[in-house]
Short mmCIF file of C-alpha atoms and ligand atoms in Angstrom, two decimals:
data_model
loop_
_atom_site.label_atom_id
_atom_site.label_comp_id
_atom_site.label_asym_id
_atom_site.label_seq_id
_atom_site.Cartn_x
_atom_site.Cartn_y
_atom_site.Cartn_z
CA UNK A 2 27.69 -8.09 -9.27
CA UNK A 3 25.15 -10.42 -9.01
CA UNK A 4 27.19 -14.34 -7.91
CA UNK A 5 27.00 -16.43 -9.73
CA UNK A 6 27.21 -19.48 -7.71
CA UNK A 7 24.24 -18.70 -6.27
CA UNK A 8 22.07 -17.64 -9.16
CA UNK A 9 21.60 -18.27 -12.16
CA UNK A 10 20.05 -15.69 -13.94
CA UNK A 11 19.34 -12.86 -12.76
CA UNK A 12 14.88 -12.78 -11.46
CA UNK A 13 12.66 -11.06 -12.82
CA UNK A 14 11.55 -7.41 -10.88
CA UNK A 15 7.70 -9.84 -10.47
CA UNK A 16 9.66 -13.29 -9.51
CA UNK A 17 11.53 -10.69 -7.01
CA UNK A 18 9.21 -9.19 -5.76
CA UNK A 19 6.80 -12.41 -5.34
CA UNK A 20 9.53 -14.82 -3.60
CA UNK A 21 10.60 -11.35 -0.72
CA UNK A 22 6.59 -11.69 0.18
CA UNK A 23 7.31 -15.67 0.66
CA UNK A 24 10.10 -15.39 2.62
CA UNK A 25 12.38 -16.76 -0.07
CA UNK A 26 15.41 -15.94 -0.97
CA UNK A 27 16.35 -13.09 -3.92
CA UNK A 28 18.88 -12.33 -6.52
CA UNK A 29 18.42 -8.59 -4.38
CA UNK A 30 16.27 -6.87 -2.53
CA UNK A 31 12.69 -5.99 -4.04
CA UNK A 32 12.12 -2.67 -4.64
CA UNK A 33 9.14 -1.22 -4.25
CA UNK A 34 6.06 1.08 -3.21
CA UNK A 35 2.70 -0.41 -2.37
CA UNK A 36 0.70 2.41 -2.08
CA UNK A 37 2.30 5.36 -4.41
CA UNK A 38 5.23 7.04 -5.97
CA UNK A 39 2.47 9.21 -8.42
CA UNK A 40 4.51 12.60 -8.30
CA UNK A 41 3.67 15.11 -10.63
CA UNK A 42 6.93 15.43 -12.37
CA UNK A 43 5.80 11.95 -13.52
CA UNK A 44 2.07 12.70 -14.85
CA UNK A 45 4.44 15.18 -17.02
CA UNK A 46 6.57 13.10 -17.96
CA UNK A 47 3.35 10.56 -19.69
CA UNK A 48 1.23 13.62 -19.52
CA UNK A 49 -1.57 11.54 -17.49
CA UNK A 50 -2.36 13.96 -14.86
CA UNK A 51 -4.23 13.86 -10.99
CA UNK A 52 -6.84 13.60 -11.16
CA UNK A 53 -7.80 11.81 -15.04
CA UNK A 54 -5.31 9.92 -13.51
CA UNK A 55 -7.61 7.90 -10.77
CA UNK A 56 -10.40 8.06 -12.62
CA UNK A 57 -9.59 7.10 -16.40
CA UNK A 58 -7.87 3.76 -16.51
CA UNK A 59 -5.61 3.63 -20.00
CA UNK A 60 -4.22 7.05 -17.62
CA UNK A 61 -3.87 5.62 -14.62
CA UNK A 62 -1.60 2.06 -16.10
CA UNK A 63 0.20 5.00 -17.92
CA UNK A 64 1.10 6.48 -14.67
CA UNK A 65 1.31 3.74 -12.79
CA UNK A 66 4.32 2.54 -15.36
CA UNK A 67 6.26 5.34 -14.30
CA UNK A 68 6.89 3.56 -11.23
CA UNK A 69 9.01 0.56 -13.30
CA UNK A 70 9.83 1.55 -16.38
CA UNK A 71 11.16 5.19 -15.26
CA UNK A 72 12.67 4.43 -11.85
CA UNK A 73 13.63 1.24 -11.72
CA UNK A 74 11.66 -0.20 -8.66
CA UNK A 75 10.38 -3.82 -8.72
CA UNK A 76 6.38 -3.36 -8.70
CA UNK A 77 3.97 -1.05 -10.70
CA UNK A 78 0.58 0.01 -8.33
CA UNK A 79 -2.11 1.75 -10.29
CA UNK A 80 -4.05 2.70 -7.17
CA UNK A 81 -2.57 6.48 -6.42
CA UNK A 82 -5.85 6.96 -4.22
CA UNK A 83 -7.60 5.84 -0.42
CA UNK A 84 -11.53 6.63 -2.03
CA UNK A 85 -11.93 4.57 -5.22
CA UNK A 86 -14.40 1.73 -3.63
CA UNK A 87 -16.07 5.07 -0.92
CA UNK A 88 -17.27 6.80 -3.95
CA UNK A 89 -18.46 3.54 -5.97
CA UNK A 90 -20.03 3.24 -1.66
CA UNK A 91 -21.51 6.52 -2.18
CA UNK A 92 -18.99 9.00 -1.02
CA UNK A 93 -18.39 12.32 -1.84
CA UNK A 94 -15.42 13.14 -3.24
CA UNK A 95 -13.10 16.43 -3.54
CA UNK A 96 -11.30 15.47 -6.66
CA UNK A 97 -8.90 18.12 -7.14
CA UNK A 98 -6.38 19.09 -9.53
CA UNK A 99 -2.84 17.21 -10.74
CA UNK A 100 -0.46 18.68 -7.56
CA UNK A 101 -3.59 17.58 -4.72
CA UNK A 102 -4.79 14.15 -3.44
CA UNK A 103 -8.45 13.42 -3.82
CA UNK A 104 -10.55 13.94 -0.28
CA UNK A 105 -14.11 12.21 0.85
CA UNK A 106 -15.99 15.52 1.56
CA UNK A 107 -15.94 14.29 5.43
CA UNK A 108 -18.69 17.19 5.87
CA UNK A 109 -20.80 14.78 4.70
CA UNK A 110 -20.61 11.84 6.12
CA UNK A 111 -23.21 9.12 4.21
CA UNK A 112 -23.52 6.29 7.28
CA UNK A 113 -24.61 7.33 11.01
CA UNK A 114 -25.63 4.07 12.22
CA UNK A 115 -25.70 -0.43 11.64
CA UNK A 116 -28.55 0.22 9.96
CA UNK A 117 -27.83 2.17 7.39
CA UNK A 118 -24.43 -0.21 5.63
CA UNK A 119 -25.47 -1.10 2.24
CA UNK A 120 -22.56 -2.77 -0.09
CA UNK A 121 -24.42 -1.10 -2.89
CA UNK A 122 -24.81 -3.96 -6.10
CA UNK A 123 -22.57 -1.16 -8.47
CA UNK A 124 -19.81 -2.10 -6.51
CA UNK A 125 -17.24 -3.03 -8.48
CA UNK A 126 -18.89 -1.58 -11.71
CA UNK A 127 -18.97 1.60 -10.75
CA UNK A 128 -17.04 3.39 -12.41
CA UNK A 129 -14.35 4.63 -9.98
CA UNK A 130 -13.91 0.70 -8.93
CA UNK A 131 -14.24 -0.34 -12.66
CA UNK A 132 -10.95 2.15 -13.49
CA UNK A 133 -8.70 0.14 -10.93
CA UNK A 134 -9.75 -3.41 -12.67
CA UNK A 135 -8.91 -1.81 -16.12
CA UNK A 136 -6.04 -0.96 -15.33
CA UNK A 137 -4.75 -3.47 -13.89
CA UNK A 138 -6.03 -4.95 -17.08
CA UNK A 139 -3.72 -2.85 -18.90
CA UNK A 140 -1.03 -3.66 -17.15
CA UNK A 141 -0.84 -7.08 -17.15
CA UNK A 142 -0.86 -7.04 -20.81
CA UNK A 143 1.40 -5.00 -21.61
CA UNK A 144 4.28 -5.94 -18.95
CA UNK A 145 3.42 -9.48 -19.37
CA UNK A 146 5.16 -11.82 -16.54
CA UNK A 147 8.46 -9.22 -16.12
CA UNK A 148 6.81 -6.61 -13.51
CA UNK A 149 4.50 -7.36 -10.38
CA UNK A 150 1.49 -5.85 -10.33
CA UNK A 151 -0.59 -4.70 -7.26
CA UNK A 152 -3.62 -3.23 -6.56
CA UNK A 153 -4.84 -2.37 -3.13
CA UNK A 154 -8.18 -2.42 -1.36
CA UNK A 155 -9.54 -0.82 1.53
CA UNK A 156 -9.90 -2.00 5.02
CA UNK A 157 -13.60 -1.77 6.16
CA UNK A 158 -11.64 0.14 9.60
CA UNK A 159 -10.44 2.91 6.22
CA UNK A 160 -13.84 2.42 5.03
CA UNK A 161 -15.46 3.54 8.17
CA UNK A 162 -13.34 7.00 8.76
CA UNK A 163 -14.52 7.59 5.29
CA UNK A 164 -18.47 6.36 5.59
CA UNK A 165 -18.75 7.89 8.83
CA UNK A 166 -16.89 10.29 9.74
CA UNK A 167 -13.25 9.80 11.06
CA UNK A 168 -14.43 11.19 15.00
CA UNK A 169 -17.70 9.84 14.99
CA UNK A 170 -16.14 6.15 13.86
CA UNK A 171 -13.67 6.62 16.29
CA UNK A 172 -16.10 8.29 18.91
CA UNK A 173 -18.78 4.48 17.82
CA UNK A 174 -15.33 2.23 18.56
CA UNK A 175 -15.05 3.67 22.54
CA UNK A 176 -18.66 3.87 23.27
CA UNK A 177 -19.89 0.73 21.41
CA UNK A 178 -17.45 -2.06 20.71
CA UNK A 179 -19.70 -4.74 20.08
CA UNK A 180 -22.60 -2.53 17.62
CA UNK A 181 -18.31 -0.60 15.94
CA UNK A 182 -16.76 -4.89 15.27
CA UNK A 183 -20.92 -5.49 13.90
CA UNK A 184 -20.94 -3.17 11.49
CA UNK A 185 -16.66 -3.60 10.76
CA UNK A 186 -18.39 -6.98 9.48
CA UNK A 187 -21.32 -5.48 7.53
CA UNK A 188 -18.60 -3.51 5.86
CA UNK A 189 -16.39 -6.07 5.14
CA UNK A 190 -17.64 -7.18 2.13
CA UNK A 191 -15.77 -4.49 0.44
CA UNK A 192 -12.78 -5.06 1.35
CA UNK A 193 -13.39 -8.97 0.17
CA UNK A 194 -15.08 -8.84 -3.09
CA UNK A 195 -12.53 -5.24 -4.29
CA UNK A 196 -10.23 -7.50 -3.88
CA UNK A 197 -11.49 -10.70 -5.81
CA UNK A 198 -11.91 -9.25 -8.98
CA UNK A 199 -8.80 -7.40 -8.68
CA UNK A 200 -7.99 -11.10 -8.15
CA UNK A 201 -8.94 -11.97 -10.99
CA UNK A 202 -7.67 -8.70 -12.83
CA UNK A 203 -4.52 -10.27 -12.95
CA UNK A 204 -2.97 -8.28 -9.94
CA UNK A 205 0.08 -10.01 -8.19
CA UNK A 206 -0.71 -8.94 -4.69
CA UNK A 207 -2.93 -6.95 -2.65
CA UNK A 208 -2.03 -3.96 -0.50
CA UNK A 209 -4.75 -3.35 2.37
CA UNK A 210 -4.67 -0.17 4.28
CA UNK A 211 -6.65 -0.04 6.76
CA UNK A 212 -5.55 2.92 8.88
CA UNK A 213 -5.59 1.92 12.62
CA UNK A 214 -2.98 4.22 12.75
CA UNK A 215 -0.26 4.80 15.66
CA UNK A 216 -1.66 8.35 16.49
CA UNK A 217 -5.15 7.13 16.63
CA UNK A 218 -6.23 3.88 17.80
CA UNK A 219 -4.29 1.72 20.08
CA UNK A 220 -1.91 -1.55 19.78
CA UNK A 221 -4.15 -2.62 22.33
CA UNK A 222 -7.62 -1.86 19.93
CA UNK A 223 -6.20 -3.65 16.92
CA UNK A 224 -5.90 -6.71 18.25
CA UNK A 225 -9.82 -5.86 19.61
CA UNK A 226 -10.79 -5.05 16.43
CA UNK A 227 -9.24 -6.36 13.66
CA UNK A 228 -6.29 -8.58 14.21
CA UNK A 229 -9.27 -11.52 13.86
CA UNK A 230 -10.58 -9.39 10.65
CA UNK A 231 -6.94 -9.64 8.93
CA UNK A 232 -6.65 -13.25 9.51
CA UNK A 233 -9.86 -13.56 7.85
CA UNK A 234 -8.85 -11.51 4.81
CA UNK A 235 -6.19 -14.26 4.89
CA UNK A 236 -8.73 -17.08 3.83
CA UNK A 237 -10.87 -14.96 1.82
CA UNK A 238 -8.96 -12.86 -0.75
CA UNK A 239 -6.74 -16.33 -2.17
CA UNK A 240 -3.33 -13.85 -2.90
CA UNK A 241 -0.47 -12.00 -1.30
CA UNK A 242 -1.87 -9.40 1.74
CA UNK A 243 -0.10 -6.79 2.09
CA UNK A 244 -1.20 -4.19 5.88
CA UNK A 245 -0.86 -0.60 5.12
CA UNK A 246 -0.92 1.21 8.57
CA UNK A 247 0.88 4.54 8.66
CA UNK A 248 2.95 6.10 12.01
CA UNK A 249 4.06 4.20 15.55
CA UNK A 250 3.20 0.87 15.28
CA UNK A 251 5.52 -0.95 16.45
CA UNK A 252 3.29 -2.04 19.47
CA UNK A 253 0.80 -3.97 17.12
CA UNK A 254 3.47 -5.77 14.99
CA UNK A 255 3.40 -8.90 16.98
CA UNK A 256 -0.60 -9.12 16.57
CA UNK A 257 -0.23 -8.43 12.96
CA UNK A 258 2.29 -10.55 12.19
CA UNK A 259 0.02 -13.33 14.17
CA UNK A 260 -2.55 -13.04 10.29
CA UNK A 261 -0.89 -14.56 8.12
CA UNK A 262 -0.97 -12.04 5.73
CA UNK A 263 2.53 -12.12 3.71
CA UNK A 264 3.53 -8.78 5.22
CA UNK A 265 3.22 -5.27 6.54
CA UNK A 266 4.29 -1.53 5.54
CA UNK A 267 5.41 0.23 7.86
CA UNK A 268 6.43 3.93 8.63
CA UNK A 269 10.13 5.32 9.17
CA UNK A 270 8.57 6.62 12.90
CA UNK A 271 9.67 2.44 13.45
CA UNK A 272 13.01 1.07 13.39
CA UNK A 273 13.97 -1.52 10.67
CA UNK A 274 15.87 -3.72 13.85
CA UNK A 275 13.18 -2.90 16.14
CA UNK A 276 10.66 -3.91 13.78
CA UNK A 277 12.11 -7.65 12.56
CA UNK A 278 13.11 -8.89 15.86
CA UNK A 279 9.65 -8.59 16.74
CA UNK A 280 8.09 -10.18 14.12
CA UNK A 281 10.84 -12.47 13.68
CA UNK A 282 10.24 -13.80 10.18
CA UNK A 283 6.22 -14.79 9.97
CA UNK A 284 6.20 -12.01 7.85
CA UNK A 285 7.53 -9.74 5.29
CA UNK A 286 8.36 -5.79 5.89
CA UNK A 287 8.07 -3.33 3.61
CA UNK A 288 9.49 0.24 3.74
CA UNK A 289 9.92 2.71 5.43
CA UNK A 290 11.80 4.91 3.54
CA UNK A 291 10.45 8.56 4.82
CA UNK A 292 8.73 10.10 2.91
CA UNK A 293 7.50 14.14 4.08
CA UNK A 294 11.77 14.66 4.87
CA UNK A 295 13.80 12.14 3.19
CA UNK A 296 12.75 12.03 -0.61
CA UNK A 297 10.61 14.71 -0.45
CA UNK A 298 13.60 16.95 0.37
CA UNK A 299 16.79 16.00 1.73
CA UNK A 300 18.27 14.29 -1.52
CA UNK A 301 19.90 11.02 -2.41
CA UNK A 302 22.49 10.94 0.12
CA UNK A 303 19.66 10.67 2.74
CA UNK A 304 17.83 8.26 1.08
CA UNK A 305 20.84 5.86 0.96
CA UNK A 306 21.73 5.51 4.08
CA UNK A 307 17.69 4.92 5.19
CA UNK A 308 17.78 2.27 2.77
CA UNK A 309 20.66 0.92 3.91
CA UNK A 310 19.21 0.72 7.57
CA UNK A 311 17.07 -1.25 5.88
CA UNK A 312 19.08 -3.20 4.15
CA UNK A 313 21.30 -4.06 7.19
CA UNK A 314 18.20 -4.83 9.17
CA UNK A 315 17.29 -7.69 7.03
CA UNK A 316 13.92 -5.37 5.87
CA UNK A 317 12.95 -8.03 2.53
CA UNK A 318 11.66 -5.40 0.47
CA UNK A 319 12.51 -1.67 0.83
CA UNK A 320 10.83 1.14 -0.82
CA UNK A 321 8.91 4.72 0.39
CA UNK A 322 6.61 4.23 3.65
CA UNK A 323 3.97 5.68 2.65
CA UNK A 324 2.06 7.54 -0.53
CA UNK A 325 4.83 9.59 -1.90
CA UNK A 326 4.43 13.61 -1.28
CA UNK A 327 3.65 14.92 -5.74
CA UNK A 328 6.74 17.11 -4.93
CA UNK A 329 9.13 14.41 -4.66
CA UNK A 330 11.74 14.85 -7.36
CA UNK A 331 12.67 12.02 -9.07
CA UNK A 332 16.00 11.53 -8.96
CA UNK A 333 15.38 10.92 -4.36
CA UNK A 334 13.29 8.27 -5.84
CA UNK A 335 15.82 6.65 -8.31
CA UNK A 336 18.15 6.78 -6.06
CA UNK A 337 16.04 3.60 -4.02
CA UNK A 338 16.73 -0.08 -6.55
CA UNK A 339 20.80 2.22 -7.00
CA UNK A 340 21.55 2.15 -3.32
CA UNK A 341 19.62 -1.69 -3.37
CA UNK A 342 22.00 -2.96 -6.25
CA UNK A 343 25.39 -0.71 -4.22
CA UNK A 344 24.90 -2.65 -1.14
CA UNK A 345 24.51 -5.53 -2.90
CA UNK A 346 27.59 -5.09 -4.43
CA UNK A 347 29.46 -4.56 -1.46
CA UNK A 348 28.57 -7.16 0.27
CA UNK A 349 28.40 -9.98 -2.79
CA UNK A 350 32.30 -8.69 -2.63
CA UNK A 351 33.15 -9.69 1.33
CA UNK A 352 31.16 -12.80 1.19
ZN1 ZN B 428 0.16 5.61 5.16
#
C-alpha cells in the first residue's frame, strides 16, 4: 500500500521516473532500464524481431513498449543497439539475426585520423537514425504522458571505437592525447545533434553511453578526456541525461557526479552503498541488477535480493545494469517491479 498520508494519488510512471532523475520524492522507486530490455521471448510476443526491430520504426516501438506493457517497468527505451548513428556515420554494420546483437564490422574502420572525421549532412535523415526518431514519436503518441520515454545518443568515446576501431583509438589516446581530444571534440557534434533531435521527437530523457569502461581505461582517463565534455553535454542537450559506462567505475564516480548529468547507469561490479556514498546526492544512480548471471540464469529469488540491496542503499532508480542478454527469461525481469512494490510495502508498514 502506498502511504496515503504522503501521497494523495499514485504517480504515473513518467512522473515517477522524472522525479527520481531530479532526485525528488517518489511514491515508490521507479524501475527503469536506460539501455535495452529486448529479449527473444518479447520479440516473439509482439512479432517484432531483430534485425527489423532495429531498422523499422513501428517494430522498434512495438518491441520497446513491452518494457511497460509486459514487464511493468516505468520507462520505455526503443534504442536497443549502440550502432544506429555509427551506421549513419558510414560504418559497415553486421545486422545479424533475431538472436544476436548487430555490431560494427571492426575490420573495416572508416577513419584513421582527425582529418577523416566528417559528420554527414544526412545524420538525422539516414534510415537508421530516422527510425529512432520515428519510434520515439510513435511511442509518445501511443502512451501520452503515462510512461517515461528514454532515447539514446552515443558519446564521442564510443563513436571513436566504432569509427577508428577500438585498438587504434585506445592507442591514439596513449600516443597523442591532444590529437585524441581534437577527435573527440569533432565527433561530439554527432552526439549533440542526435540527442537534440530525439528531444524534438518527444523523448523525456536520454541515455548517453560513452564506453570509457572499467576494464579498458582508468578513472584518470575519464577525468582527462571526458569529464569536461560530459559537463558540456548537460548544457548542449537540454534534457535529463543518463550516463552509461559498463564495468567497475567507482574510481570515476566522483568525476561523473560533478558533470551535472541527471543519473549514472551503473554496473553490478560496483557496490550499491559504496557507490551512493561516493556520488553523495549529486547525481542519481540507476541499476545495478546483474545481467549475465542473475537475470539470465539465477531466477527471481536472487533478482529480488539484488533489488533489495539497491533499495536499502537508497538507489533512486532500479533496473538491469546494461542491455540484457537476449535470452533472459521474462519471469526474472518481472520480478524487479514486484520486488520494488514488496519492499515499499514492508517499509510503509514499519514506518
Ligand atoms: Zn553497458
